[in-house]
XYZ file of N, CA and C in Angstrom:
432
model
N 36.649 -31.756 -30.840
C 36.108 -30.886 -29.850
C 35.099 -31.637 -29.001
N 35.113 -31.412 -27.742
C 34.240 -32.111 -26.811
C 32.833 -31.531 -26.868
N 31.839 -32.405 -26.696
C 30.465 -31.936 -26.715
C 30.033 -31.346 -25.381
N 30.828 -31.554 -24.341
C 30.449 -30.984 -23.043
C 30.838 -29.517 -23.003
N 30.049 -28.754 -22.284
C 30.277 -27.321 -22.176
C 31.354 -27.016 -21.154
N 32.038 -25.971 -21.386
C 32.991 -25.438 -20.443
C 32.218 -25.037 -19.183
N 32.727 -25.319 -17.954
C 32.005 -24.937 -16.743
C 31.634 -23.466 -16.716
N 32.409 -22.616 -17.347
C 32.093 -21.195 -17.363
C 30.923 -20.903 -18.291
N 30.655 -21.801 -19.245
C 29.591 -21.580 -20.212
C 28.289 -22.268 -19.803
N 28.336 -23.100 -18.789
C 27.135 -23.825 -18.387
C 26.113 -22.848 -17.814
N 24.868 -23.116 -18.147
C 23.819 -22.249 -17.612
C 23.563 -22.631 -16.161
N 23.247 -21.653 -15.328
C 22.986 -21.956 -13.923
C 21.707 -22.769 -13.770
N 21.583 -23.425 -12.639
C 20.370 -24.184 -12.338
C 19.234 -23.184 -12.215
N 18.118 -23.450 -12.900
C 17.020 -22.487 -12.830
C 16.512 -22.349 -11.394
N 16.299 -21.136 -10.995
C 15.797 -20.894 -9.640
C 14.280 -20.844 -9.664
N 13.650 -21.217 -8.558
C 12.185 -21.183 -8.520
C 11.688 -19.745 -8.544
N 10.498 -19.587 -9.069
C 9.882 -18.262 -9.069
C 9.417 -17.992 -7.653
N 9.841 -16.896 -7.098
C 9.411 -16.614 -5.735
C 8.445 -15.451 -5.687
N 7.618 -15.479 -4.676
C 6.619 -14.447 -4.477
C 7.195 -13.317 -3.659
N 8.173 -13.614 -2.842
C 8.663 -12.628 -1.889
C 9.744 -11.749 -2.435
N 10.482 -11.198 -1.503
C 11.545 -10.275 -1.865
C 10.977 -8.899 -2.101
N 11.791 -8.060 -2.602
C 11.356 -6.698 -2.858
C 10.661 -6.643 -4.202
N 9.432 -6.225 -4.208
C 8.695 -6.079 -5.449
C 8.731 -4.626 -5.864
N 9.885 -4.180 -6.211
C 10.060 -2.832 -6.707
C 9.741 -2.892 -8.189
N 8.460 -2.911 -8.504
C 8.015 -3.125 -9.870
C 8.317 -1.937 -10.761
N 8.027 -2.129 -12.015
C 8.203 -1.141 -13.047
C 7.248 0.022 -12.835
N 7.162 0.903 -13.810
C 6.301 2.081 -13.714
C 4.868 1.644 -13.430
N 4.286 2.206 -12.398
C 2.950 1.786 -11.990
C 1.883 2.796 -12.349
N 2.250 3.852 -13.025
C 1.237 4.850 -13.347
C 0.311 4.290 -14.412
N -0.987 4.550 -14.242
C -1.959 4.047 -15.200
C -2.411 5.147 -16.145
N -1.683 6.230 -16.175
C -2.001 7.304 -17.102
C -2.953 8.328 -16.518
N -4.029 7.875 -15.864
C -5.036 8.787 -15.349
C -4.854 9.141 -13.888
N -4.051 8.425 -13.199
C -3.892 8.649 -11.767
C -2.796 9.670 -11.501
N -3.124 10.672 -10.687
C -2.118 11.681 -10.367
C -1.283 11.255 -9.165
N -1.806 10.334 -8.379
C -1.094 9.861 -7.197
C -0.400 8.544 -7.517
N 0.926 8.489 -7.347
C 1.622 7.236 -7.658
C 1.283 6.139 -6.650
N 1.348 4.910 -7.118
C 1.097 3.770 -6.238
C 2.254 3.610 -5.260
N 1.930 3.122 -4.081
C 2.931 2.906 -3.045
C 3.550 1.527 -3.253
N 4.851 1.482 -3.242
C 5.564 0.222 -3.428
C 5.719 -0.472 -2.074
N 5.546 -1.786 -2.078
C 5.651 -2.587 -0.861
C 6.695 -3.671 -1.038
N 7.180 -4.161 0.081
C 8.081 -5.315 0.068
C 7.339 -6.498 0.660
N 7.532 -7.656 0.055
C 6.898 -8.877 0.549
C 7.974 -9.863 0.950
N 7.698 -10.596 2.032
C 8.611 -11.658 2.447
C 8.440 -12.839 1.501
N 9.300 -13.824 1.635
C 9.176 -15.021 0.805
C 7.875 -15.768 1.070
N 7.289 -15.539 2.231
C 6.016 -16.190 2.569
C 4.808 -15.388 2.075
N 5.059 -14.225 1.478
C 3.967 -13.429 0.941
C 3.408 -12.406 1.909
N 4.071 -12.174 3.034
C 3.628 -11.182 4.001
C 4.217 -9.822 3.630
N 3.446 -8.768 3.803
C 3.958 -7.420 3.584
C 4.867 -7.085 4.750
N 6.063 -6.609 4.450
C 7.039 -6.278 5.487
C 7.579 -4.873 5.249
N 8.166 -4.316 6.282
C 8.801 -3.009 6.155
C 7.983 -1.909 6.802
N 8.442 -0.691 6.586
C 7.846 0.488 7.218
C 6.381 0.693 6.847
N 6.012 0.328 5.648
C 4.657 0.607 5.156
C 3.666 -0.515 5.434
N 4.117 -1.588 6.065
C 3.258 -2.764 6.234
C 2.055 -2.501 7.137
N 2.255 -1.800 8.240
C 1.158 -1.550 9.181
C 0.092 -0.662 8.547
N 0.524 0.389 7.890
C -0.417 1.301 7.245
C -1.178 0.574 6.132
N -0.460 -0.270 5.390
C -1.101 -1.039 4.324
C -2.191 -1.951 4.879
N -1.866 -2.726 5.913
C -2.846 -3.664 6.466
C -4.032 -2.920 7.078
N -3.793 -1.772 7.686
C -4.894 -0.963 8.227
C -5.812 -0.496 7.103
N -5.213 -0.031 6.030
C -6.005 0.433 4.879
C -6.784 -0.725 4.262
N -6.142 -1.873 4.146
C -6.797 -3.057 3.595
C -7.989 -3.443 4.469
N -7.791 -3.443 5.773
C -8.873 -3.761 6.697
C -10.018 -2.767 6.610
N -9.687 -1.475 6.468
C -10.723 -0.445 6.323
C -11.563 -0.690 5.071
N -10.907 -1.034 3.973
C -11.633 -1.312 2.734
C -12.558 -2.517 2.891
N -12.084 -3.533 3.580
C -12.908 -4.726 3.798
C -14.132 -4.375 4.638
N -13.922 -3.641 5.725
C -15.059 -3.258 6.582
C -16.044 -2.361 5.839
N -15.519 -1.542 4.930
C -16.355 -0.623 4.177
C -17.187 -1.336 3.113
N -16.621 -2.359 2.476
C -17.271 -2.978 1.320
C -17.833 -4.374 1.562
N -17.447 -5.010 2.650
C -17.975 -6.352 2.925
C -18.734 -6.307 4.250
N -20.052 -6.368 4.175
C -20.862 -6.276 5.388
C -20.646 -7.467 6.323
N -20.857 -7.246 7.610
C -20.619 -8.317 8.587
C -21.722 -9.367 8.662
N -22.811 -9.178 7.927
C -23.926 -10.112 8.065
C -23.740 -11.430 7.330
N -22.666 -11.580 6.563
C -22.418 -12.879 5.934
C -22.005 -13.875 7.007
N -22.509 -15.115 6.923
C -22.203 -16.092 7.973
C -20.734 -16.513 8.032
N -20.051 -16.472 6.885
C -18.636 -16.848 6.859
C -17.969 -16.169 5.668
N -16.645 -16.201 5.654
C -15.886 -15.609 4.554
C -16.192 -16.326 3.241
N -16.457 -17.628 3.308
C -16.783 -18.391 2.103
C -18.111 -17.945 1.493
N -18.995 -17.403 2.311
C -20.297 -16.944 1.826
C -20.225 -15.556 1.187
N -19.138 -14.844 1.399
C -18.977 -13.514 0.806
C -18.791 -13.682 -0.699
N -19.588 -12.981 -1.504
C -19.459 -13.122 -2.968
C -18.074 -12.702 -3.467
N -17.593 -13.421 -4.467
C -16.288 -13.114 -5.057
C -16.253 -11.679 -5.589
N -17.387 -11.199 -6.048
C -17.459 -9.836 -6.594
C -17.023 -8.811 -5.542
N -17.469 -8.988 -4.305
C -17.082 -8.069 -3.235
C -15.596 -8.185 -2.911
N -15.120 -9.417 -2.842
C -13.695 -9.637 -2.564
C -12.830 -9.037 -3.666
N -13.247 -9.233 -4.925
C -12.490 -8.691 -6.051
C -12.509 -7.169 -6.057
N -13.624 -6.582 -5.655
C -13.714 -5.123 -5.569
C -12.691 -4.589 -4.574
N -12.612 -5.218 -3.411
C -11.647 -4.802 -2.397
C -10.225 -4.982 -2.920
N -9.940 -6.091 -3.579
C -8.598 -6.343 -4.112
C -8.232 -5.278 -5.154
N -9.160 -4.960 -6.045
C -8.883 -3.960 -7.076
C -8.640 -2.586 -6.457
N -9.392 -2.257 -5.418
C -9.227 -0.957 -4.768
C -7.865 -0.849 -4.085
N -7.433 -1.917 -3.435
C -6.129 -1.871 -2.766
C -5.015 -1.849 -3.819
N -5.224 -2.525 -4.945
C -4.228 -2.512 -6.017
C -4.154 -1.156 -6.724
N -5.207 -0.350 -6.611
C -5.170 1.009 -7.163
C -4.251 1.910 -6.345
N -4.033 1.548 -5.082
C -3.216 2.376 -4.186
C -1.806 1.829 -3.985
N -1.648 0.504 -4.095
C -0.369 -0.151 -3.794
C 0.070 -1.034 -4.952
N 1.361 -1.210 -5.079
C 1.926 -2.135 -6.066
C 1.916 -3.520 -5.424
N 1.103 -4.416 -5.969
C 0.982 -5.766 -5.424
C 1.016 -6.789 -6.549
N 1.840 -7.811 -6.418
C 1.841 -8.858 -7.436
C 0.607 -9.749 -7.279
N 0.083 -10.224 -8.374
C -1.099 -11.091 -8.347
C -0.850 -12.339 -7.507
N 0.419 -12.787 -7.448
C 0.757 -13.987 -6.692
C 0.507 -13.806 -5.193
N 0.474 -12.567 -4.735
C 0.299 -12.294 -3.314
C -1.171 -12.243 -2.909
N -2.067 -12.258 -3.867
C -3.496 -12.088 -3.581
C -4.019 -13.136 -2.598
N -3.713 -14.382 -2.830
C -4.254 -15.456 -1.980
C -3.842 -15.273 -0.526
N -2.569 -15.007 -0.299
C -2.059 -14.853 1.066
C -2.660 -13.607 1.730
N -2.717 -12.510 1.004
C -3.240 -11.268 1.581
C -4.743 -11.361 1.847
N -5.472 -12.020 0.967
C -6.912 -12.176 1.192
C -7.172 -13.094 2.388
N -6.277 -14.012 2.639
C -6.398 -14.869 3.821
C -6.230 -14.025 5.091
N -5.301 -13.085 5.061
C -5.108 -12.177 6.195
C -6.326 -11.286 6.397
N -6.893 -10.834 5.297
C -8.081 -9.980 5.366
C -9.263 -10.766 5.923
N -9.348 -12.034 5.563
C -10.384 -12.911 6.110
C -10.313 -12.913 7.630
N -9.107 -13.043 8.159
C -8.920 -13.061 9.614
C -9.342 -11.728 10.232
N -8.950 -10.625 9.597
C -9.348 -9.305 10.110
C -10.869 -9.148 10.110
N -11.510 -9.577 9.018
C -12.958 -9.465 8.893
C -13.665 -10.289 9.978
N -13.181 -11.518 10.189
C -13.768 -12.390 11.224
C -13.606 -11.791 12.614
N -12.422 -11.264 12.910
C -12.178 -10.667 14.224
C -13.065 -9.456 14.457
N -13.215 -8.625 13.443
C -14.089 -7.452 13.563
C -15.540 -7.892 13.780
N -15.937 -8.936 13.075
C -17.295 -9.462 13.212
C -17.521 -9.994 14.634
N -16.513 -10.637 15.180
C -16.598 -11.169 16.541
C -16.760 -10.033 17.566
N -16.012 -8.963 17.380
C -16.112 -7.805 18.276
C -17.499 -7.181 18.189
N -18.012 -7.038 16.962
C -19.358 -6.491 16.784
C -20.406 -7.380 17.450
N -20.233 -8.670 17.277
C -21.192 -9.618 17.847
C -21.268 -9.487 19.369
N -20.098 -9.372 20.018
C -20.075 -9.209 21.472
C -20.811 -7.943 21.888
N -20.549 -6.853 21.151
C -21.188 -5.575 21.474
C -22.698 -5.657 21.274
N -23.129 -6.254 20.174
C -24.559 -6.318 19.883
C -25.303 -7.318 20.752
N -24.627 -8.329 21.232
C -25.284 -9.293 22.108
C -25.632 -8.685 23.467
N -24.995 -7.556 23.796
C -25.316 -6.863 25.043
C -26.672 -6.166 24.962
N -27.132 -5.879 23.739
C -28.408 -5.182 23.541
C -29.540 -6.199 23.396
N -30.730 -5.767 23.838
C -31.886 -6.661 23.787
C -32.722 -6.511 22.519
N -32.738 -5.311 21.937
C -33.583 -5.074 20.760
C -32.744 -4.517 19.604
N -33.323 -4.630 18.395
C -32.648 -4.078 17.217
C -32.535 -2.560 17.297
N -33.558 -1.902 17.833
C -33.501 -0.438 17.973
C -32.347 -0.027 18.879
N -32.169 -0.750 19.949
C -31.068 -0.463 20.869
C -29.716 -0.707 20.185
N -29.637 -1.748 19.385
C -28.396 -2.048 18.656
C -28.058 -0.929 17.669
N -29.083 -0.446 16.963
C -28.867 0.623 15.984
C -28.447 1.929 16.652
N -28.969 2.192 17.839
C -28.596 3.409 18.573
C -27.154 3.332 19.069
N -26.684 2.138 19.390
C -25.329 1.936 19.911
C -24.365 1.419 18.835
N -24.650 1.748 17.597
C -23.841 1.279 16.474
C -22.456 1.942 16.486
N -21.377 1.160 16.374
C -20.035 1.743 16.302
C -19.901 2.657 15.084
N -18.981 3.611 15.160
C -18.807 4.605 14.094
C -18.523 3.987 12.737
N -17.719 2.945 12.693
C -17.324 2.363 11.409
C -18.352 1.390 10.829
N -19.438 1.145 11.560
C -20.445 0.193 11.100
C -21.702 0.937 10.659
N -22.227 0.550 9.522
C -23.453 1.150 9.020
C -24.643 0.554 9.786
N -25.580 1.373 10.231
C -26.740 0.851 10.975
C -27.522 -0.216 10.218
N -27.575 -0.140 8.898
C -28.322 -1.155 8.125
C -27.658 -2.525 8.176
N -26.338 -2.539 8.428
C -25.620 -3.814 8.504
C -25.845 -4.464 9.853
């Protein structure tokens, strides 16, 4: 008998683990939550795609603006604790693989920077802190 395997019995070449594709994960209920998590699809590059992508990114951006103040000089200066809080909150609402965290947090970094830039332009028009606080946008806390 030959030691080589029959071509039909040979195992396929192992495929790489991919981050993308449809992440239609298993049961996502955590027992205490009455609202089921929303399932998302990710591209091979780790981008959220499909009908729910816009709403997801808007919600993610809202959480970042709510929990990460604009007074940090850069995204690198933002404490990991704040970033992790935002990630955990978005994961409470959506099914997200841990592998997607880096790519999605990079997108959130861009949103946070852009929002900070818009605020900066608006506040640079004012001469005093009192004037800035009076003209504070709705989504920004006056203390920030």
